[in-house]
Amino acid sequence: MRSHASAVVIGGGVIGCSILYHLTKLGWTDVVLLERSELTSGSTWHAAANIHGLHDNNNITRIQNYTMDLYNALEAETGQSCGVFQPGSLYLAQTEAREHQLRLQAAKAKYYGLNFHEVTRDEAERLHPLVNFDGIRCIMFEASGGNVDPSGVTNAYATGARQNGAEIIRFCPVTGTEQQPDGTWIVRTEKGDIATQWIVNAAGLWGREVAAMAGLTLPLQPTEHQYFVTETIPEIAGLDRRLPSVADRDGEYYLRQEGKGLLVGAYEKDLRFWAEDGTPQGFGHELFADDLERIEPNMMRAIDRVPAVGTAGIKRVINGPMIWSPDANVLFGPVPELRNYFCCNGIIPGFSQSGGMGLLAADWIVTGESRYDMFAWDVARFGDWADAAFTKARVGDQYANRFKIHFPNEERAAGRPVRTRPVYGVQKQLGAVFGLNYGWEHPLWFADTPGTQDTDGFTRQNWWGPVGEECRMLRDKAGIIDISNFAKYRCRGPDAESWLNSVFANRMPTAVGRSCLTPLIGVRGGIAGDFTVTRLAEDEFWIIGSGMAERYHQRFCNAVPLPQGTVFESRTVAMCGFNVAGPKSREILQRLTNVSLATADFPFMRSQWMDVEGVRVLALRVSFTGDLGWELHCDAADQLALYQALIEAGRDVGAGPVGSRALMSLRIEKGYGSWGREYSPEYWPQEVGLDRLCKLDKEFLNKPALLEVLQKPARERLVVLALDADATDASQADATGGEPIFKDGVGVGRVTSGAYGYCVGQSLALGFVKNVKAGERVHVMVLGVPHGAVVLDQAPFDPAGARLRG
């Protein structure tokens, strides 16, 4: 066994072996994989191993298709069979909502050049004569769908890694991981120790236990999961081809051919958690006792759809463990609080994602950043607030609703509330309907009746009208928006300015009370973040960024050592904030403070401390609404008093509370981008209009990568689009993000954000396009159906910024 390695991968399941293989493909051959038992132990060996390419997230679609394409190439490269069967997959829609989802996925498939298309009932019956298609509204066919052999795929990755120089050591449990002062690690095993630069935790069912060795707590919870395989079915035995799999997600089961019978699996409502206090060390290739009664409702729906299931005997039942994160996505990426510790835990569709997951992990470890923005997977999307109770509640909801559509803007209630601010109760009384942002409850919109809940769907929902009222109230009078979920930081010390200048691309404000907008540049030269920085004193700065990305951004701040005597600290928990915006915002605030708010005394992008109705606040003359406004930041203990004063003063001028859904509409009217949508490490500054904020006459984080991309022409550009839509028709849909954009039948871009612009009377979208000019017509595939749209030459609301600066 080697005593030194560039990386040690812990876990010999399909994901660990894929990461090992991809590390060797990127040139890291001195890598080691440690497996406590035999390869595939845990969850891999008993997986149903279905593969599919389409996903609601565009980047996950890309990596799933990479994975499916890789399997045949991997066989050729290694000589190890992956047991690939690709007879295709039939996707069935019983409901209008499912039809919308499938048509949108078909439009995305066309954009990405994938073979996923609608078929007629006659075609579907020819493809799968055992299926009863009664009651089906829409049928899609994915030509490359199918399944693989779990052991074959795992061993193919392992063989490829070994051929490239990697070492795999089986029956070698890890007993400890110890970080050294220089950031490297010692991995302790019963067979000896390995000194390594990187640890990769791909320990599957034991991910929690391996993480605990490094002092980490991962939000993971295993469950039982069952599928069964039937005896031989004569109709299948008589065929000379393999039948396509069936994705009848409204029926809440999955079904495919296995041998000469059928495999049927289900995610039942009556789920069973397992190993809540830790996965047993001796567990390996064991299964649980059969309990088919739990999945009987799902089985009956499968029998209704494929009657042959009901007449065939059951050959075997698999009831094994799976381990889940709170949102059923992998916990992926370097742990921000540790150096060189990479997580890849809680994978559910492992055989659809194994190749892409290995590729992106190797990307990140070797180059410092993955080629695609995968924040949806990033381990940093959860913090300490995602405790055991929250994790269990969310996992239970994810499992029981595995095939339920995740609608745009949907907020699920399981495990909430986790973190609330002092004004939470008052906001509930005012009718707030809450969403979740990095654990915090925050108002999405305000209903007339307290206790109102969201309806969910692809079309305009019950909040569409009230959100419009909030938008018009703010634009006509004023509104009060809770922005406490923004990330807030303070940097102070003698070298605070120089340190911030070495982190951010823009030059920090030189005068006290001034603010600037600044990009944070990623390893590949893209936009890793956007921040507002305000100078509070000669040696003190206030920084505001994306709340959901606070832990993510910690990696970048850690990349630049803090000078001695300088402190950079989060104030997100300790401080709360409100944005008072709209043409009467000055009038509201002037009633509550003796500080002059006239433009001459308090101009745009300026700040000062002041008292508002006796509450000490940091006031910034900025607003994400694109309207006249101030951000007010106060101690958490003062939040309730400040809010009540603002609401009371606002009531006198016809103003009131406004939620984040209205803010989405307002910022799109203004053409403002948002991190995670328009601003991403995938997008270059010149593509989103932030290149002007990059000061190249100073040094800052990842400047060489930025210089390289700035020498290249923009691949595409961020634009505002106005869609053809009826403002009075509540049954219509607005773009929400991810919809492809076509011109003359050719894919030219995709939507990143969308909303109805209530104050400009247009359905709007922000998106990236190429080879399209302002004024030209395109089609945006809302719900997978072409909607005419025009590319605007400027933001539809106040493009000159007169309101903002007035």
mmCIF file of N, CA, C and O in Angstrom, residues 397-434:
data_model
loop_
_atom_site.group_PDB
_atom_site.id
_atom_site.type_symbol
_atom_site.label_atom_id
_atom_site.label_comp_id
_atom_site.label_asym_id
_atom_site.label_seq_id
_atom_site.Cartn_x
_atom_site.Cartn_y
_atom_site.Cartn_z
ATOM 1 N N ASP A 397 -40.120 13.571 3.440
ATOM 2 C CA ASP A 397 -40.928 14.221 2.398
ATOM 3 C C ASP A 397 -40.381 13.904 1.012
ATOM 4 O O ASP A 397 -41.150 13.626 0.085
ATOM 5 N N GLN A 398 -39.061 13.937 0.861
ATOM 6 C CA GLN A 398 -38.460 13.659 -0.445
ATOM 7 C C GLN A 398 -38.730 12.226 -0.876
ATOM 8 O O GLN A 398 -39.034 11.965 -2.042
ATOM 9 N N TYR A 399 -38.599 11.291 0.043
ATOM 10 C CA TYR A 399 -38.820 9.887 -0.305
ATOM 11 C C TYR A 399 -40.281 9.659 -0.691
ATOM 12 O O TYR A 399 -40.575 9.081 -1.756
ATOM 13 N N ALA A 400 -41.195 10.089 0.164
ATOM 14 C CA ALA A 400 -42.617 9.823 -0.072
ATOM 15 C C ALA A 400 -43.138 10.532 -1.311
ATOM 16 O O ALA A 400 -44.136 10.105 -1.904
ATOM 17 N N ASN A 401 -42.480 11.617 -1.701
ATOM 18 C CA ASN A 401 -42.911 12.389 -2.872
ATOM 19 C C ASN A 401 -41.832 12.387 -3.953
ATOM 20 O O ASN A 401 -41.662 13.372 -4.676
ATOM 21 N N ARG A 402 -41.131 11.251 -4.060
ATOM 22 C CA ARG A 402 -40.008 11.150 -4.987
ATOM 23 C C ARG A 402 -40.398 11.546 -6.404
ATOM 24 O O ARG A 402 -39.633 12.192 -7.123
ATOM 25 N N PHE A 403 -41.576 11.152 -6.842
ATOM 26 C CA PHE A 403 -41.986 11.407 -8.224
ATOM 27 C C PHE A 403 -42.934 12.594 -8.357
ATOM 28 O O PHE A 403 -43.457 12.854 -9.436
ATOM 29 N N LYS A 404 -43.161 13.297 -7.246
ATOM 30 C CA LYS A 404 -43.981 14.502 -7.315
ATOM 31 C C LYS A 404 -43.205 15.584 -8.063
ATOM 32 O O LYS A 404 -42.000 15.737 -7.901
ATOM 33 N N ILE A 405 -43.897 16.337 -8.896
ATOM 34 C CA ILE A 405 -43.246 17.403 -9.661
ATOM 35 C C ILE A 405 -42.759 18.490 -8.710
ATOM 36 O O ILE A 405 -43.478 18.917 -7.802
ATOM 37 N N HIS A 406 -41.537 18.935 -8.904
ATOM 38 C CA HIS A 406 -41.033 20.116 -8.205
ATOM 39 C C HIS A 406 -41.389 21.326 -9.064
ATOM 40 O O HIS A 406 -40.699 21.654 -10.023
ATOM 41 N N PHE A 407 -42.467 21.979 -8.717
ATOM 42 C CA PHE A 407 -42.952 23.102 -9.521
ATOM 43 C C PHE A 407 -42.074 24.334 -9.324
ATOM 44 O O PHE A 407 -41.435 24.500 -8.276
ATOM 45 N N PRO A 408 -42.056 25.217 -10.310
ATOM 46 C CA PRO A 408 -41.355 26.490 -10.119
ATOM 47 C C PRO A 408 -41.923 27.228 -8.902
ATOM 48 O O PRO A 408 -43.138 27.246 -8.686
ATOM 49 N N ASN A 409 -41.059 27.788 -8.105
ATOM 50 C CA ASN A 409 -41.440 28.574 -6.922
ATOM 51 C C ASN A 409 -42.056 27.744 -5.799
ATOM 52 O O ASN A 409 -42.548 28.305 -4.814
ATOM 53 N N GLU A 410 -42.029 26.429 -5.920
ATOM 54 C CA GLU A 410 -42.638 25.599 -4.889
ATOM 55 C C GLU A 410 -41.811 25.631 -3.602
ATOM 56 O O GLU A 410 -40.592 25.567 -3.624
ATOM 57 N N GLU A 411 -42.506 25.719 -2.493
ATOM 58 C CA GLU A 411 -41.882 25.683 -1.170
ATOM 59 C C GLU A 411 -42.543 24.568 -0.362
ATOM 60 O O GLU A 411 -43.741 24.616 -0.105
ATOM 61 N N ARG A 412 -41.779 23.566 0.023
ATOM 62 C CA ARG A 412 -42.334 22.462 0.791
ATOM 63 C C ARG A 412 -42.178 22.722 2.287
ATOM 64 O O ARG A 412 -41.194 23.295 2.732
ATOM 65 N N ALA A 413 -43.163 22.270 3.060
ATOM 66 C CA ALA A 413 -43.269 22.654 4.471
ATOM 67 C C ALA A 413 -42.499 21.747 5.414
ATOM 68 O O ALA A 413 -42.278 22.114 6.569
ATOM 69 N N ALA A 414 -42.078 20.567 4.967
ATOM 70 C CA ALA A 414 -41.481 19.586 5.876
ATOM 71 C C ALA A 414 -40.283 20.164 6.618
ATOM 72 O O ALA A 414 -39.422 20.814 6.030
ATOM 73 N N GLY A 415 -40.238 19.922 7.925
ATOM 74 C CA GLY A 415 -39.098 20.314 8.739
ATOM 75 C C GLY A 415 -39.022 21.783 9.094
ATOM 76 O O GLY A 415 -38.052 22.212 9.722
ATOM 77 N N ARG A 416 -40.011 22.569 8.713
ATOM 78 C CA ARG A 416 -39.978 24.003 8.941
ATOM 79 C C ARG A 416 -40.990 24.383 10.026
ATOM 80 O O ARG A 416 -41.965 23.673 10.241
ATOM 81 N N PRO A 417 -40.718 25.550 10.669
ATOM 82 C CA PRO A 417 -39.576 26.445 10.486
ATOM 83 C C PRO A 417 -38.324 25.951 11.220
ATOM 84 O O PRO A 417 -38.425 25.253 12.226
ATOM 85 N N VAL A 418 -37.179 26.338 10.666
ATOM 86 C CA VAL A 418 -35.904 26.005 11.286
ATOM 87 C C VAL A 418 -35.323 27.249 11.964
ATOM 88 O O VAL A 418 -34.975 27.217 13.140
ATOM 89 N N ARG A 419 -35.222 28.330 11.203
ATOM 90 C CA ARG A 419 -34.686 29.584 11.744
ATOM 91 C C ARG A 419 -35.676 30.707 11.444
ATOM 92 O O ARG A 419 -36.119 30.862 10.296
ATOM 93 N N THR A 420 -36.003 31.463 12.443
ATOM 94 C CA THR A 420 -36.911 32.594 12.260
ATOM 95 C C THR A 420 -36.296 33.854 12.874
ATOM 96 O O THR A 420 -35.464 33.785 13.775
ATOM 97 N N ARG A 421 -36.741 34.987 12.373
ATOM 98 C CA ARG A 421 -36.317 36.288 12.888
ATOM 99 C C ARG A 421 -37.367 36.803 13.888
ATOM 100 O O ARG A 421 -38.498 36.294 13.941
ATOM 101 N N PRO A 422 -37.024 37.832 14.656
ATOM 102 C CA PRO A 422 -37.975 38.361 15.644
ATOM 103 C C PRO A 422 -39.307 38.816 15.055
ATOM 104 O O PRO A 422 -40.321 38.817 15.764
ATOM 105 N N VAL A 423 -39.341 39.214 13.779
ATOM 106 C CA VAL A 423 -40.594 39.723 13.200
ATOM 107 C C VAL A 423 -41.473 38.609 12.626
ATOM 108 O O VAL A 423 -42.537 38.892 12.076
ATOM 109 N N TYR A 424 -41.046 37.367 12.746
ATOM 110 C CA TYR A 424 -41.764 36.251 12.116
ATOM 111 C C TYR A 424 -43.243 36.232 12.521
ATOM 112 O O TYR A 424 -44.137 36.118 11.671
ATOM 113 N N GLY A 425 -43.513 36.360 13.818
ATOM 114 C CA GLY A 425 -44.898 36.303 14.279
ATOM 115 C C GLY A 425 -45.738 37.445 13.738
ATOM 116 O O GLY A 425 -46.888 37.235 13.324
ATOM 117 N N VAL A 426 -45.197 38.649 13.738
ATOM 118 C CA VAL A 426 -45.933 39.805 13.216
ATOM 119 C C VAL A 426 -46.191 39.640 11.724
ATOM 120 O O VAL A 426 -47.289 39.949 11.224
ATOM 121 N N GLN A 427 -45.195 39.150 10.996
ATOM 122 C CA GLN A 427 -45.381 38.939 9.566
ATOM 123 C C GLN A 427 -46.464 37.894 9.295
ATOM 124 O O GLN A 427 -47.250 38.032 8.347
ATOM 125 N N LYS A 428 -46.533 36.855 10.115
ATOM 126 C CA LYS A 428 -47.612 35.871 9.970
ATOM 127 C C LYS A 428 -48.969 36.535 10.158
ATOM 128 O O LYS A 428 -49.916 36.270 9.409
ATOM 129 N N GLN A 429 -49.068 37.411 11.150
ATOM 130 C CA GLN A 429 -50.332 38.109 11.390
ATOM 131 C C GLN A 429 -50.710 39.012 10.226
ATOM 132 O O GLN A 429 -51.899 39.249 9.970
ATOM 133 N N LEU A 430 -49.689 39.519 9.526
ATOM 134 C CA LEU A 430 -49.949 40.378 8.367
ATOM 135 C C LEU A 430 -50.275 39.569 7.115
ATOM 136 O O LEU A 430 -50.508 40.148 6.048
ATOM 137 N N GLY A 431 -50.272 38.236 7.227
ATOM 138 C CA GLY A 431 -50.638 37.390 6.091
ATOM 139 C C GLY A 431 -49.467 36.848 5.313
ATOM 140 O O GLY A 431 -49.651 36.334 4.190
ATOM 141 N N ALA A 432 -48.257 36.929 5.866
ATOM 142 C CA ALA A 432 -47.086 36.458 5.127
ATOM 143 C C ALA A 432 -47.184 34.966 4.817
ATOM 144 O O ALA A 432 -47.544 34.161 5.675
ATOM 145 N N VAL A 433 -46.850 34.627 3.587
ATOM 146 C CA VAL A 433 -46.654 33.240 3.166
ATOM 147 C C VAL A 433 -45.148 33.085 3.000
ATOM 148 O O VAL A 433 -44.525 33.825 2.222
ATOM 149 N N PHE A 434 -44.566 32.139 3.719
ATOM 150 C CA PHE A 434 -43.119 32.101 3.863
ATOM 151 C C PHE A 434 -42.445 31.095 2.935
ATOM 152 O O PHE A 434 -43.033 30.076 2.560
#
